[in-house]
XYZ file of C-alpha atoms in Angstrom:
357
model
C 98.172 89.825 77.107
C 94.837 88.603 78.142
C 93.466 90.715 81.384
C 91.417 89.254 84.062
C 88.418 91.669 85.263
C 87.977 91.228 88.731
C 84.920 91.618 91.269
C 85.434 95.086 92.856
C 85.239 95.935 96.432
C 82.749 98.897 96.547
C 83.236 99.423 100.519
C 85.955 98.662 102.863
C 83.582 95.750 104.553
C 82.372 94.430 101.260
C 83.463 90.417 100.848
C 81.095 89.406 98.248
C 78.193 90.900 95.871
C 75.607 90.203 93.263
C 76.518 90.712 89.596
C 73.288 92.514 88.720
C 73.877 93.049 85.233
C 76.277 93.204 82.439
C 76.465 96.086 80.101
C 78.640 93.860 77.564
C 78.697 90.501 75.985
C 81.378 88.304 74.494
C 83.108 90.031 71.295
C 81.984 93.784 72.462
C 84.903 96.345 72.528
C 85.783 97.876 75.908
C 87.078 101.191 76.051
C 88.579 103.023 79.330
C 85.787 104.368 81.524
C 82.996 102.396 80.068
C 80.397 101.143 81.983
C 80.451 97.420 81.663
C 78.503 96.015 84.715
C 76.370 96.765 87.848
C 77.297 95.472 91.155
C 74.787 95.173 93.825
C 75.693 94.954 97.540
C 73.701 95.147 100.828
C 73.696 98.649 100.679
C 73.697 99.808 97.090
C 73.491 99.182 93.417
C 76.706 100.777 91.768
C 77.977 101.184 87.962
C 81.565 99.836 87.367
C 83.575 101.189 84.720
C 86.574 99.233 82.869
C 89.974 100.636 83.356
C 91.640 98.566 80.363
C 90.719 98.547 76.664
C 90.043 95.566 74.778
C 87.702 92.929 73.528
C 85.404 90.877 75.979
C 86.848 87.396 75.572
C 84.607 85.564 77.645
C 82.137 86.342 80.763
C 82.885 83.719 83.557
C 80.310 84.854 86.020
C 76.411 84.942 84.727
C 74.234 88.247 85.319
C 72.435 87.733 88.417
C 74.943 85.591 90.243
C 74.610 85.925 93.695
C 77.840 85.509 96.278
C 80.558 86.577 93.782
C 83.676 86.882 96.074
C 85.473 90.262 95.925
C 88.758 89.491 93.582
C 87.085 86.597 91.690
C 87.648 86.635 88.053
C 84.265 87.524 86.279
C 85.422 88.168 83.005
C 88.399 87.774 80.475
C 89.621 91.117 78.517
C 91.472 90.542 74.896
C 93.865 92.866 73.675
C 94.063 93.796 69.949
C 95.170 90.689 68.102
C 94.588 87.975 70.547
C 92.114 85.191 69.888
C 92.539 82.608 72.727
C 91.180 83.299 76.086
C 93.443 82.316 79.144
C 92.856 82.384 82.736
C 94.367 80.551 85.781
C 93.482 76.907 86.068
C 91.887 75.576 89.101
C 95.224 73.912 90.027
C 97.064 76.965 89.643
C 99.146 78.184 86.470
C 97.504 78.958 83.003
C 94.817 77.257 81.240
C 91.695 78.015 79.360
C 89.313 79.933 80.983
C 86.909 78.519 83.330
C 84.089 80.118 85.268
C 80.420 79.887 86.250
C 79.383 80.499 82.569
C 78.958 76.739 80.918
C 77.715 77.523 77.582
C 78.854 80.260 75.055
C 82.476 79.958 73.606
C 84.063 76.119 73.048
C 84.335 74.217 76.156
C 87.927 73.977 77.497
C 89.928 70.839 76.968
C 92.291 69.099 79.390
C 94.717 69.723 77.061
C 96.341 73.094 76.199
C 94.740 74.570 73.103
C 96.532 74.685 69.826
C 97.673 78.192 69.456
C 95.939 80.081 66.416
C 98.372 80.909 63.372
C 99.817 84.351 63.923
C 101.804 86.544 61.593
C 104.907 86.995 64.023
C 106.914 83.662 64.234
C 107.461 81.862 67.698
C 104.434 83.631 69.081
C 103.836 82.523 72.655
C 100.536 81.893 74.490
C 99.425 84.975 75.927
C 99.911 85.706 79.584
C 97.296 86.690 82.306
C 97.165 90.309 83.883
C 94.957 91.842 86.293
C 92.312 94.787 85.436
C 90.510 96.650 88.070
C 86.970 97.999 87.591
C 86.085 101.153 89.280
C 82.863 103.467 89.857
C 85.633 106.205 89.362
C 87.746 106.876 86.241
C 91.058 105.087 86.698
C 94.635 106.851 86.283
C 97.886 105.996 84.462
C 101.460 105.772 85.964
C 104.262 107.216 83.813
C 104.952 105.179 81.003
C 101.117 104.182 80.445
C 100.989 101.138 83.192
C 97.614 101.049 85.059
C 97.216 101.879 88.664
C 95.474 99.093 90.366
C 93.716 100.341 93.349
C 90.494 100.026 94.971
C 87.409 102.095 94.432
C 87.484 103.380 98.362
C 91.385 103.985 97.647
C 90.785 106.053 94.864
C 88.121 107.952 96.463
C 90.359 108.784 99.770
C 93.270 109.498 97.590
C 91.318 112.109 95.719
C 89.966 113.729 99.088
C 93.528 113.999 100.389
C 95.252 115.168 97.341
C 97.602 112.054 96.808
C 98.966 110.830 93.776
C 98.101 107.037 93.508
C 101.255 106.698 91.253
C 103.403 107.323 94.031
C 101.905 104.784 96.479
C 102.833 101.161 96.731
C 99.818 98.671 97.078
C 100.141 96.247 99.653
C 96.793 94.404 98.163
C 96.650 91.328 96.178
C 99.075 91.542 93.178
C 100.198 95.004 94.203
C 96.716 96.422 94.446
C 96.378 100.070 96.215
C 94.029 99.474 99.157
C 92.602 101.791 101.884
C 95.319 101.377 104.310
C 97.933 102.218 101.685
C 96.257 105.417 101.102
C 95.540 106.131 104.771
C 99.177 105.721 105.455
C 100.885 107.697 102.593
C 101.888 110.993 103.257
C 101.467 113.947 100.526
C 104.436 114.677 98.454
C 106.732 117.393 100.493
C 107.911 118.856 97.156
C 105.210 118.344 94.420
C 105.918 119.995 90.881
C 104.451 123.217 90.058
C 102.399 121.443 87.648
C 100.734 119.305 90.253
C 101.150 121.467 93.137
C 98.206 121.026 95.482
C 96.580 124.128 97.147
C 98.243 125.250 100.320
C 96.722 123.413 103.544
C 94.740 125.616 105.981
C 96.502 127.394 108.272
C 96.591 125.624 111.957
C 93.259 126.562 114.100
C 93.274 129.175 116.400
C 92.070 127.440 119.445
C 91.751 131.014 121.373
C 88.967 131.844 119.054
C 88.429 128.716 116.599
C 84.895 129.688 115.261
C 85.766 133.347 114.562
C 85.334 132.569 110.791
C 81.909 131.857 111.229
C 81.100 135.037 113.059
C 80.499 133.268 116.620
C 81.618 135.330 119.293
C 84.134 133.295 121.734
C 82.009 133.954 124.766
C 79.067 131.858 123.531
C 81.038 128.419 123.520
C 83.722 126.522 125.345
C 86.457 124.527 123.747
C 87.258 121.201 125.233
C 89.812 118.398 123.514
C 88.274 115.194 122.240
C 89.470 111.944 123.521
C 90.829 109.116 121.159
C 87.144 107.577 121.169
C 85.677 110.662 120.166
C 88.169 111.381 117.489
C 87.673 107.810 115.966
C 83.610 107.987 116.130
C 84.097 111.577 114.391
C 86.211 109.728 111.711
C 83.906 106.755 111.123
C 81.035 108.788 110.929
C 82.404 111.079 108.452
C 83.495 108.087 106.354
C 79.947 106.601 106.484
C 78.094 109.710 105.642
C 80.405 110.109 102.539
C 80.530 106.597 101.410
C 77.380 104.911 102.130
C 73.843 106.374 100.697
C 71.442 107.859 102.778
C 67.641 108.113 102.827
C 65.118 110.096 104.684
C 62.406 108.612 107.141
C 58.883 110.129 107.958
C 56.732 109.354 110.571
C 53.227 110.926 111.281
C 52.989 112.541 115.008
C 49.684 112.992 116.978
C 49.695 116.655 118.032
C 46.619 116.987 119.791
C 48.194 118.382 122.885
C 50.261 120.543 121.191
C 47.584 122.146 119.082
C 45.517 122.644 122.374
C 48.645 124.516 123.948
C 48.928 126.554 120.870
C 45.204 127.574 121.170
C 45.817 128.417 124.928
C 48.634 130.456 124.073
C 47.150 132.617 121.377
C 44.051 133.421 123.446
C 46.369 134.776 126.116
C 48.534 136.560 123.510
C 45.641 137.876 121.604
C 45.468 141.368 123.498
C 49.216 141.875 122.283
C 48.400 141.138 118.652
C 50.297 138.051 118.479
C 49.915 134.868 116.957
C 51.858 131.874 117.639
C 52.388 129.020 114.711
C 53.011 125.432 115.266
C 56.707 126.321 113.751
C 57.450 128.807 116.414
C 56.579 126.124 119.149
C 58.808 123.552 117.391
C 61.618 126.363 117.296
C 61.532 126.712 121.203
C 60.920 122.901 121.463
C 64.206 122.547 119.446
C 66.131 125.028 121.224
C 65.524 123.418 124.623
C 66.427 119.960 123.482
C 69.917 121.380 122.364
C 70.124 123.021 125.935
C 69.184 119.530 127.713
C 71.319 117.460 125.457
C 74.703 119.542 124.834
C 76.340 116.753 123.000
C 73.990 118.017 120.213
C 74.679 121.354 120.772
C 78.348 121.278 119.572
C 80.680 121.846 116.665
C 83.572 120.077 115.708
C 86.897 121.820 115.386
C 89.927 120.502 112.968
C 92.432 119.210 115.179
C 90.589 117.066 117.628
C 88.690 119.584 119.497
C 85.029 120.357 120.244
C 82.968 123.733 120.729
C 80.184 123.423 123.360
C 77.911 126.051 122.614
C 76.374 127.957 125.723
C 73.067 129.098 123.525
C 70.998 127.403 121.294
C 70.474 128.996 117.853
C 67.800 127.444 115.606
C 67.664 128.122 111.750
C 64.647 127.520 109.718
C 63.959 127.126 106.208
C 62.043 129.778 104.353
C 61.129 129.019 100.672
C 61.941 131.989 98.335
C 61.928 132.353 94.889
C 65.129 130.436 93.485
C 65.342 128.184 96.459
C 65.470 128.022 100.053
C 67.294 130.360 102.741
C 67.687 129.473 106.517
C 67.521 132.644 108.736
C 68.602 132.125 112.365
C 66.777 132.774 115.342
C 69.320 133.282 118.040
C 69.236 132.578 121.762
C 65.985 130.949 121.011
C 66.332 128.836 124.268
C 66.145 132.393 126.425
C 63.101 133.823 124.155
C 59.349 133.399 124.673
C 57.097 132.020 122.065
C 55.573 135.428 121.276
C 59.289 136.933 120.928
C 59.852 133.862 118.699
C 57.028 134.291 116.123
C 57.386 138.141 115.761
C 61.230 137.621 115.096
C 60.433 134.770 112.594
C 57.882 136.481 110.974
C 60.417 139.725 110.449
C 63.196 137.231 109.529
C 60.727 135.407 106.982
C 59.808 138.852 105.592
C 63.113 140.146 105.169
C 64.209 136.608 103.656
C 61.815 137.035 100.842
C 62.661 140.501 100.265
C 66.403 139.466 100.026
C 67.528 141.772 102.500
C 68.940 139.235 104.823
C 72.770 139.290 105.625
C 74.889 136.190 105.383
C 75.812 134.717 108.555
């Protein structure tokens, strides 16, 4: 049957987007997983892949069209042997495909088109199905039925180790959406072939950071309130789903350089020389002490570890990449001590004599 290709939702808040580019044209053969278009939102431009196979019967939305609503039909895909292009008519029901593209295939008439000759007797007019296009490859239900799910639902399901075939969709036409995946529970008795790895053991709140080599007397544990839990969840989703980019600013550091000159003059008798980097390490440590929320770690299960000391890691370039040795208790150390320790750490890092921490 003819398949409608719909405008996908690329984020939970997306309502419309721009069809930036078509990678196919009418008459092209489409295979599952093939990139067919590029969709642009206010956050990113993403390639979308076809879930179904067939031949492009008609493109309904022009390349470059703006304000295309989510779930709007943007193209029609014909299965093998089909020659008529059908889509829902404006007044409901089925009729010849109509859309933003005025040229191209023959114009739609108000009367139903005459079916083309078919080798099978009593051939009925093709019905119209729905097809998802997604940035991720789609799966299949048992029996070969396509799983209809939004791109975000697919990503969350993959992160949670959920089988989309076992989830009922509550979106349009039974489509699986974000809330369906979030409300789904992992199967209690998965088969051996699909059994997921055992979940991590419950966090020991008596010593939750033991695995990271952090002594228990160096932090305090407190229970997070509901607002903090929700904020943590939303920030994690944002970091995972939304593209990030760095920002650079120029700083006037005349006062810092003057301060460094005076420090080095006083430390000259000890043979020490403080760098700008050493001063930044100390400043970062003092800032962490001044803002305890920034000097904290999230513990699975809804708890927060508030660190009593400020440890600062510093990137050191070595052959083959970067390593980040840690200046511990930087808030309690002087600039000369930090300078000497940093020189020692950098030398050991380049000689590959540092132990992982």
